[in-house]
Structures are given as C-alpha cells and as structure tokens.
Amino acid sequence: MQPTKSKSTRYQPKGLYITAAILLTISVAFNVSDQFADEWFDSFTNGLKGASPIQWRDKDEALSEAKRTKKPLLYAFLARHDNASLQMYGDGFHDQKVAQLINQNFIPVRVDFNSRDYDHKSKLYTKLHNQYGYTSTCQLLTVPAHMTDMSSSDLESSANLSEACIDNTAGLERGDRYNHGYNSRYRSGCVRSDGLGFTYNSPKFIGYTNKRELLDYLYGAQHWHRLPPTKGKVAWLPLAVASTSLTSKPRLIAFVDNAGSASDNMRLDTFWNSRDYKLINKEFEPVLVEFRHGDAAFNEPLEKLKEKYGIATLPALVIDSSNLAAPIVQFGNSNSVSTHEFLKSAVNKAAAKL
C-alpha cells in the first residue's frame, strides 16, 4: 500500500507574531525614561543646537583663560522649551555685532539644560546654581576674572559710585544709602522695555527683550568691577603709618577687600557716613589696608599685617594705641550703628588707658 500523503492543518499565526512584535516595540518605546526619550529626540527638537558665531568654551578652559587674560567670563544659562532662551540664542547670539562684542571682550560659557527635567541637571549647572543662586531659565551672568570664587550677591555689589549709579551722596552722608535719590531719575536707555530690570551696571541680564538692550547690557558688563571702589571721606594716612610706633592717639587700621558685598557695605555705610568719618578724622590715625581680591603677589606684604592682628576674613577694623593693653578688633562688617558704637567705645577705652 502506498503511503498516504497528508498535509498538516495546524494553523500558523504569523499575523499574530507580527502584531505582538509591533506591540512589544511600542511598549518598550513608551516605557523608556523621559530623560532617554528627550535625548533620543534631541537632535530633532532642540532649538539650541547648531552652529553659532560665538566662540564657546568649557568651564575649566574658561577659568584658565580668565586667569591669564583677565577677561570676564560670560555664563549663558539657556533652557530647552523656553521661548526667551530660544530668542536669545536665535536672534541675539546669531547677530554678528553681538557675537563680535562677546568674542572680543568676554570668555563665553554655555550652560544648557532641559527646563522640563528638574531631576537630571548637569554637574556644571548644579555647581553654578549652588554658587550663584541662578533662578531664571534664561540668564546671562558676567563674572570678572578676579571674582570667580565669589557669590551672586558679591557680583551684584559695588562700592564704586559710578558703577552703583550714586549721583547724589547726600544719602550716604546721612547713613541712608538707599534713600538718596540716585535711582529717582533714570537715564535714557537704562530701563528695559519690559520693565524687568536695567540694561546697564549689572552683572545679570535676565530673560530676553531685543538685540539693542542685549548690546547695552554687554557694553556695560564688560567694564563691571573694573573701576576702583570708593574710600569714602575719611582722611586716610599713608599705609606706611601702620608700621610705625604707636602713640597715645588711637590708630584705626581698616582692612578691606576691593570686591565683595561685606567690604562694599563698610565703605558705603561707614567711610561715607558723616557721623563716622568725622569721628574717625578727629579721634584716630586712620590707615586703609586695601587688598586686591585674587592678586596674591600684591596682597603678600599686606598679609603679614593681617596675621599680626589675627584677622582671617575681610573686612575688619583694628584699633591700637599705646594707651591700650591690647588691640581692639571688630571682625567682619557689622551694621553701621554697631560700628559707630565700636568706634566710640574704643575712644573711651584709649582715654581711660584700659
């Protein structure tokens, strides 16, 4: 008998296999993390990508270059999915005049981040945020070469009257520098068109308005903290006096930095206050010891005087006299009232030979 030929009637569900494969692929695609998905779609959706006429550096390279050239750093904080950042990058940074001004006068560093992903920030973003307290999704921050270790409040502070826009010093002499009218008259072009801040005399430019105001900011920011801070109206004696023999008249030695909000406050609130500078000029031999922040070679001879009185941080006031058993020291910047009391107390102690 010939063998019977048979054909299997078992169903082969090829269509089901194909459908399952498609569903599996979709499932995998939709279950990957948001971070991975953003990275995958980045090349298609990131408006901050692409060539730019600005010569960007990384942070370490920028810090080395700033130390060598003394040019200020310009940090550009830009966020994806943020309209102001996209306008800053597309309209502002691609303008030839803006790019030329930045390349010639600043050391630019871009700090990009995803405004929708607050859990996965870059190490650079986190470090700069901790140092400068960055809060805006679009911001420029100018950091002078000698102030790269300072905080945002130090960067924004200035004891140069021109930089601080103090045109009327009457308030300073009254001991009320926030009420002397220097901001009661805005010069043309100073106020931004959106009303959010100024386009001059500030290390920060938050958000984006237009190229004209961006240029105004850059023109001013390149000179920020380049002018010397005020010495007030104290009749300072030469630095050499600090090393001479003491007399019965108390000697006031003021140790200050040329940058930083604490030293700036002492310069503006004490050295300009008529109540204080008149007392100092009458009762003391005043000597100003000015440090240059970040300039170790210049500061080296001043450090010895600083160590003599056990001073670790600036500013500080030292009062010494042949009538005193030991120097009297005010460490750090106290408020103006406390400083005035310190000065009066020192005069009384020297007179009583305590």
Tab-separated table of C-alpha atoms in Angstrom:
chain	number	residue	atom	x	y	z
A	1	MET	CA	0.000	0.000	0.000
A	2	GLN	CA	1.323	3.346	-0.942
A	3	PRO	CA	1.859	5.753	1.916
A	4	THR	CA	-0.872	8.278	2.311
A	5	LYS	CA	0.234	11.877	1.754
A	6	SER	CA	-1.100	14.256	4.337
A	7	LYS	CA	-0.863	17.993	4.893
A	8	SER	CA	-0.846	19.492	8.360
A	9	THR	CA	-3.899	21.528	9.096
A	10	ARG	CA	-2.316	23.211	12.163
A	11	TYR	CA	-2.776	26.985	11.957
A	12	GLN	CA	0.419	29.110	11.814
A	13	PRO	CA	-0.458	32.535	13.334
A	14	LYS	CA	2.158	34.654	11.537
A	15	GLY	CA	-0.004	37.741	11.697
A	16	LEU	CA	-0.272	37.371	15.440
A	17	TYR	CA	3.528	37.195	15.766
A	18	ILE	CA	3.947	40.341	13.722
A	19	THR	CA	1.321	42.170	15.758
A	20	ALA	CA	2.959	41.061	19.018
A	21	ALA	CA	6.354	42.296	17.835
A	22	ILE	CA	4.888	45.689	16.963
A	23	LEU	CA	3.148	45.957	20.321
A	24	LEU	CA	6.341	44.967	22.134
A	25	THR	CA	8.310	47.624	20.285
A	26	ILE	CA	5.725	50.268	21.124
A	27	SER	CA	5.670	49.154	24.746
A	28	VAL	CA	9.440	49.432	25.042
A	29	ALA	CA	9.425	52.803	23.352
A	30	PHE	CA	6.800	54.219	25.689
A	31	ASN	CA	8.322	52.770	28.839
A	32	VAL	CA	11.805	54.222	28.482
A	33	SER	CA	12.605	57.077	30.798
A	34	ASP	CA	11.702	60.648	29.900
A	35	GLN	CA	15.389	61.516	30.052
A	36	PHE	CA	16.259	58.878	27.422
A	37	ALA	CA	13.379	59.969	25.236
A	38	ASP	CA	14.471	63.605	25.415
A	39	GLU	CA	17.996	62.643	24.451
A	40	TRP	CA	16.740	60.497	21.579
A	41	PHE	CA	14.568	63.278	20.166
A	42	ASP	CA	17.128	65.984	20.997
A	43	SER	CA	18.617	66.170	17.532
A	44	PHE	CA	15.163	66.828	16.090
A	45	THR	CA	13.635	69.189	18.665
A	46	ASN	CA	16.448	71.115	20.357
A	47	GLY	CA	16.368	74.674	19.078
A	48	LEU	CA	19.607	75.476	20.922
A	49	LYS	CA	21.632	73.128	18.752
A	50	GLY	CA	23.548	74.164	15.682
A	51	ALA	CA	26.478	76.354	14.776
A	52	SER	CA	26.928	79.715	16.489
A	53	PRO	CA	29.301	82.593	15.651
A	54	ILE	CA	30.176	82.811	19.372
A	55	GLN	CA	33.363	81.014	20.415
A	56	TRP	CA	32.090	78.985	23.377
A	57	ARG	CA	34.499	77.415	25.894
A	58	ASP	CA	34.013	74.808	28.565
A	59	LYS	CA	34.186	75.971	32.190
A	60	ASP	CA	37.705	74.750	33.046
A	61	GLU	CA	39.127	76.208	29.846
A	62	ALA	CA	37.328	79.497	30.541
A	63	LEU	CA	38.649	79.786	34.101
A	64	SER	CA	42.243	79.227	32.935
A	65	GLU	CA	41.842	81.785	30.159
A	66	ALA	CA	40.296	84.342	32.538
A	67	LYS	CA	43.217	83.991	34.926
A	68	ARG	CA	45.657	84.528	32.052
A	69	THR	CA	43.895	87.307	30.104
A	70	LYS	CA	41.898	88.995	32.915
A	71	LYS	CA	38.819	88.959	30.660
A	72	PRO	CA	35.437	88.464	32.368
A	73	LEU	CA	33.510	85.222	31.974
A	74	LEU	CA	30.041	85.337	30.446
A	75	TYR	CA	27.820	82.460	31.522
A	76	ALA	CA	24.799	81.944	29.273
A	77	PHE	CA	22.118	79.865	31.009
A	78	LEU	CA	19.755	78.581	28.327
A	79	ALA	CA	16.846	76.163	28.656
A	80	ARG	CA	15.196	73.996	26.041
A	81	HIS	CA	11.446	74.554	25.620
A	82	ASP	CA	11.915	78.147	26.861
A	83	ASN	CA	10.917	80.945	24.496
A	84	ALA	CA	13.296	83.536	25.960
A	85	SER	CA	16.258	81.129	25.643
A	86	LEU	CA	15.367	80.320	22.040
A	87	GLN	CA	15.087	84.025	21.217
A	88	MET	CA	18.366	84.803	22.981
A	89	TYR	CA	20.122	82.054	21.035
A	90	GLY	CA	18.479	82.538	17.653
A	91	ASP	CA	18.011	86.303	17.489
A	92	GLY	CA	20.684	87.546	19.888
A	93	PHE	CA	23.667	85.218	19.675
A	94	HIS	CA	23.464	84.858	15.895
A	95	ASP	CA	23.698	88.612	15.382
A	96	GLN	CA	27.189	89.463	14.125
A	97	LYS	CA	27.520	92.608	16.245
A	98	VAL	CA	26.526	90.737	19.412
A	99	ALA	CA	28.819	87.813	18.607
A	100	GLN	CA	31.766	90.117	17.855
A	101	LEU	CA	31.302	92.037	21.114
A	102	ILE	CA	31.176	88.796	23.119
A	103	ASN	CA	34.130	87.152	21.373
A	104	GLN	CA	36.354	90.216	21.781
A	105	ASN	CA	35.543	91.157	25.362
A	106	PHE	CA	34.290	88.059	27.186
A	107	ILE	CA	35.048	84.383	27.671
A	108	PRO	CA	31.645	82.816	26.956
A	109	VAL	CA	30.419	79.563	28.537
A	110	ARG	CA	27.080	77.966	27.652
A	111	VAL	CA	25.095	76.185	30.353
A	112	ASP	CA	22.238	74.337	28.648
A	113	PHE	CA	19.593	72.351	30.465
A	114	ASN	CA	16.158	70.878	29.897
A	115	SER	CA	13.552	73.107	31.513
A	116	ARG	CA	11.161	70.118	31.778
A	117	ASP	CA	13.608	67.836	33.546
A	118	TYR	CA	14.387	69.170	37.018
A	119	ASP	CA	15.696	65.860	38.350
A	120	HIS	CA	18.603	65.390	35.980
A	121	LYS	CA	20.717	68.542	35.949
A	122	SER	CA	24.276	68.573	34.674
A	123	LYS	CA	27.141	68.826	37.156
A	124	LEU	CA	28.057	72.213	35.664
A	125	TYR	CA	24.520	73.549	36.118
A	126	THR	CA	24.349	72.271	39.702
A	127	LYS	CA	27.719	73.734	40.670
A	128	LEU	CA	26.960	77.156	39.196
A	129	HIS	CA	23.462	77.142	40.672
A	130	ASN	CA	24.888	76.478	44.132
A	131	GLN	CA	27.425	79.286	43.746
A	132	TYR	CA	25.326	81.962	42.075
A	133	GLY	CA	21.769	81.092	43.105
A	134	TYR	CA	20.612	81.024	39.489
A	135	THR	CA	16.796	81.119	39.267
A	136	SER	CA	15.845	82.022	35.701
A	137	THR	CA	15.563	79.713	32.699
A	138	CYS	CA	17.263	82.356	30.546
A	139	GLN	CA	20.016	84.459	32.046
A	140	LEU	CA	23.404	85.967	31.289
A	141	LEU	CA	25.857	86.372	34.152
A	142	THR	CA	29.128	88.310	33.874
A	143	VAL	CA	31.855	87.225	36.299
A	144	PRO	CA	35.006	89.397	36.468
A	145	ALA	CA	38.231	87.381	36.294
A	146	HIS	CA	39.207	88.225	39.886
A	147	MET	CA	35.793	87.287	41.305
A	148	THR	CA	35.272	83.734	40.061
A	149	ASP	CA	35.144	82.391	43.639
A	150	MET	CA	32.503	84.875	44.827
A	151	SER	CA	28.733	84.646	45.206
A	152	SER	CA	25.979	86.313	43.221
A	153	SER	CA	25.444	88.961	45.921
A	154	ASP	CA	29.156	89.843	45.762
A	155	LEU	CA	28.990	90.141	41.975
A	156	GLU	CA	25.992	92.454	42.117
A	157	SER	CA	27.510	94.658	44.818
A	158	SER	CA	29.789	97.574	44.004
A	159	ALA	CA	31.375	100.339	46.079
A	160	ASN	CA	32.329	102.399	43.051
A	161	LEU	CA	29.903	105.319	42.990
A	162	SER	CA	29.680	105.379	39.206
A	163	GLU	CA	29.014	101.641	38.942
A	164	ALA	CA	26.439	101.854	41.718
A	165	CYS	CA	24.872	104.869	39.945
A	166	ILE	CA	25.167	107.006	43.080
A	167	ASP	CA	24.982	110.518	41.689
A	168	ASN	CA	23.861	112.090	44.958
A	169	THR	CA	25.995	111.285	48.019
A	170	ALA	CA	23.776	113.135	50.495
A	171	GLY	CA	22.092	109.889	51.474
A	172	LEU	CA	25.440	108.243	52.128
A	173	GLU	CA	26.458	111.042	54.455
A	174	ARG	CA	23.190	110.701	56.348
A	175	GLY	CA	23.807	106.979	56.735
A	176	ASP	CA	20.932	106.029	54.442
A	177	ARG	CA	22.343	104.976	51.104
A	178	TYR	CA	19.006	103.519	49.953
A	179	ASN	CA	17.280	106.875	50.236
A	180	HIS	CA	19.395	109.376	48.381
A	181	GLY	CA	17.525	109.544	45.107
A	182	TYR	CA	20.153	108.175	42.764
A	183	ASN	CA	17.540	105.923	41.162
A	184	SER	CA	14.803	108.550	41.109
A	185	ARG	CA	15.926	109.716	37.669
A	186	TYR	CA	16.513	107.042	35.064
A	187	ARG	CA	18.825	107.910	32.238
A	188	SER	CA	17.668	107.231	28.703
A	189	GLY	CA	18.020	103.572	27.793
A	190	CYS	CA	18.602	102.378	31.342
A	191	VAL	CA	15.247	100.709	31.958
A	192	ARG	CA	14.467	97.613	29.904
A	193	SER	CA	11.495	97.765	27.582
A	194	ASP	CA	9.767	95.003	29.578
A	195	GLY	CA	10.318	96.891	32.841
A	196	LEU	CA	12.205	93.938	34.360
A	197	GLY	CA	15.491	95.450	35.456
A	198	PHE	CA	18.090	97.572	33.718
A	199	THR	CA	20.381	97.283	30.744
A	200	TYR	CA	23.394	98.827	32.460
A	201	ASN	CA	25.610	98.448	35.519
A	202	SER	CA	24.626	94.921	36.433
A	203	PRO	CA	26.284	91.512	36.089
A	204	LYS	CA	22.916	89.919	35.232
A	205	PHE	CA	20.644	90.052	32.207
A	206	ILE	CA	17.507	88.002	32.830
A	207	GLY	CA	15.247	86.896	30.001
A	208	TYR	CA	15.432	88.393	26.518
A	209	THR	CA	13.897	91.546	25.078
A	210	ASN	CA	15.753	92.607	21.928
A	211	LYS	CA	19.230	92.926	20.445
A	212	ARG	CA	19.554	96.627	21.289
A	213	GLU	CA	19.104	96.038	25.005
A	214	LEU	CA	21.308	92.951	24.907
A	215	LEU	CA	24.069	95.079	23.385
A	216	ASP	CA	23.531	97.780	26.046
A	217	TYR	CA	23.980	95.146	28.732
A	218	LEU	CA	27.142	93.729	27.142
A	219	TYR	CA	28.706	97.187	26.679
A	220	GLY	CA	28.261	97.887	30.396
A	221	ALA	CA	29.016	94.390	31.707
A	222	GLN	CA	32.456	94.237	30.087
A	223	HIS	CA	33.565	97.044	32.463
A	224	TRP	CA	31.779	95.762	35.575
A	225	HIS	CA	34.075	95.849	38.621
A	226	ARG	CA	36.900	97.413	36.613
A	227	LEU	CA	36.707	100.751	38.480
A	228	PRO	CA	38.225	101.257	41.955
A	229	PRO	CA	35.891	101.242	44.976
A	230	THR	CA	35.337	104.413	46.976
A	231	LYS	CA	37.451	105.239	50.037
A	232	GLY	CA	34.773	107.483	51.480
A	233	LYS	CA	35.547	110.808	53.161
A	234	VAL	CA	37.970	109.533	55.766
A	235	ALA	CA	41.330	111.383	55.723
A	236	TRP	CA	43.415	108.236	55.317
A	237	LEU	CA	47.099	108.349	56.229
A	238	PRO	CA	49.751	106.535	54.147
A	239	LEU	CA	49.924	102.746	54.546
A	240	ALA	CA	53.449	103.059	55.978
A	241	VAL	CA	51.970	104.643	59.119
A	242	ALA	CA	50.575	101.220	60.079
A	243	SER	CA	54.152	100.028	60.724
A	244	THR	CA	55.298	102.994	62.805
A	245	SER	CA	55.401	103.196	66.613
A	246	LEU	CA	52.100	103.698	68.376
A	247	THR	CA	51.192	106.961	70.080
A	248	SER	CA	48.581	107.848	72.664
A	249	LYS	CA	46.194	108.771	69.862
A	250	PRO	CA	44.322	105.608	68.801
A	251	ARG	CA	45.232	104.229	65.393
A	252	LEU	CA	42.403	102.838	63.279
A	253	ILE	CA	43.501	100.262	60.719
A	254	ALA	CA	40.717	99.314	58.302
A	255	PHE	CA	41.231	96.074	56.380
A	256	VAL	CA	39.031	95.873	53.280
A	257	ASP	CA	38.815	93.967	50.015
A	258	ASN	CA	38.357	95.651	46.641
A	259	ALA	CA	35.378	93.370	45.913
A	260	GLY	CA	32.593	91.671	47.817
A	261	SER	CA	29.427	92.940	49.475
A	262	ALA	CA	30.837	92.955	53.030
A	263	SER	CA	33.719	95.316	52.222
A	264	ASP	CA	31.469	97.348	49.925
A	265	ASN	CA	28.978	97.862	52.742
A	266	MET	CA	31.686	99.102	55.104
A	267	ARG	CA	32.966	101.565	52.518
A	268	LEU	CA	29.496	102.983	51.815
A	269	ASP	CA	27.897	102.761	55.266
A	270	THR	CA	30.839	103.809	57.465
A	271	PHE	CA	33.506	105.579	55.416
A	272	TRP	CA	30.848	107.845	53.841
A	273	ASN	CA	28.693	108.333	56.939
A	274	SER	CA	29.368	111.872	58.249
A	275	ARG	CA	28.773	110.734	61.825
A	276	ASP	CA	31.543	108.142	61.456
A	277	TYR	CA	34.119	109.801	59.207
A	278	LYS	CA	34.080	112.967	61.327
A	279	LEU	CA	34.666	110.894	64.445
A	280	ILE	CA	37.461	108.937	62.732
A	281	ASN	CA	39.196	112.034	61.371
A	282	LYS	CA	39.081	113.750	64.781
A	283	GLU	CA	39.915	110.924	67.190
A	284	PHE	CA	42.051	108.423	65.234
A	285	GLU	CA	45.066	107.949	62.999
A	286	PRO	CA	43.202	106.220	60.152
A	287	VAL	CA	45.049	103.828	57.835
A	288	LEU	CA	43.351	101.944	54.992
A	289	VAL	CA	44.706	98.497	54.070
A	290	GLU	CA	43.194	97.578	50.695
A	291	PHE	CA	43.523	94.048	49.374
A	292	ARG	CA	43.106	93.142	45.719
A	293	HIS	CA	40.911	90.089	45.525
A	294	GLY	CA	42.708	87.225	43.819
A	295	ASP	CA	46.051	89.061	43.494
A	296	ALA	CA	48.367	87.026	45.743
A	297	ALA	CA	51.534	88.905	44.746
A	298	PHE	CA	50.051	92.308	45.620
A	299	ASN	CA	48.495	91.035	48.845
A	300	GLU	CA	51.571	89.227	50.176
A	301	PRO	CA	53.066	92.142	52.187
A	302	LEU	CA	49.591	93.048	53.489
A	303	GLU	CA	49.016	89.512	54.749
A	304	LYS	CA	51.718	89.954	57.389
A	305	LEU	CA	49.866	92.919	58.877
A	306	LYS	CA	46.646	90.949	58.706
A	307	GLU	CA	48.206	87.996	60.556
A	308	LYS	CA	49.606	90.308	63.230
A	309	TYR	CA	46.088	91.077	64.404
A	310	GLY	CA	44.678	87.577	63.873
A	311	ILE	CA	42.380	88.576	61.020
A	312	ALA	CA	41.102	85.695	58.904
A	313	THR	CA	38.429	87.341	56.744
A	314	LEU	CA	37.722	90.797	55.356
A	315	PRO	CA	36.644	93.388	56.266
A	316	ALA	CA	37.889	94.121	59.789
A	317	LEU	CA	38.626	97.158	61.930
A	318	VAL	CA	41.578	97.280	64.328
A	319	ILE	CA	42.134	99.983	66.924
A	320	ASP	CA	45.528	100.114	68.584
A	321	SER	CA	47.186	102.612	70.904
A	322	SER	CA	49.983	102.882	73.409
A	323	ASN	CA	47.231	103.533	75.972
A	324	LEU	CA	45.512	100.187	75.277
A	325	ALA	CA	46.542	96.907	76.876
A	326	ALA	CA	45.720	95.071	73.633
A	327	PRO	CA	44.315	95.958	70.209
A	328	ILE	CA	40.536	96.100	69.857
A	329	VAL	CA	39.216	94.294	66.787
A	330	GLN	CA	35.870	94.219	65.004
A	331	PHE	CA	35.806	91.141	62.800
A	332	GLY	CA	33.624	91.305	59.710
A	333	ASN	CA	31.245	94.054	58.669
A	334	SER	CA	28.754	94.947	61.369
A	335	ASN	CA	25.823	97.270	60.757
A	336	SER	CA	26.570	100.985	60.792
A	337	VAL	CA	25.078	101.549	64.255
A	338	SER	CA	27.185	98.806	65.841
A	339	THR	CA	30.301	100.049	64.071
A	340	HIS	CA	29.707	103.561	65.369
A	341	GLU	CA	29.347	102.213	68.909
A	342	PHE	CA	32.560	100.232	68.427
A	343	LEU	CA	34.423	103.405	67.437
A	344	LYS	CA	33.068	105.431	70.371
A	345	SER	CA	33.881	102.633	72.816
A	346	ALA	CA	37.466	102.469	71.533
A	347	VAL	CA	37.925	106.211	72.027
A	348	ASN	CA	36.706	105.941	75.624
A	349	LYS	CA	38.921	102.914	76.372
A	350	ALA	CA	42.016	104.639	74.974
A	351	ALA	CA	41.266	107.751	77.009
A	352	ALA	CA	40.845	105.660	80.159
A	353	LYS	CA	44.000	103.656	79.339
A	354	LEU	CA	42.199	100.330	79.568
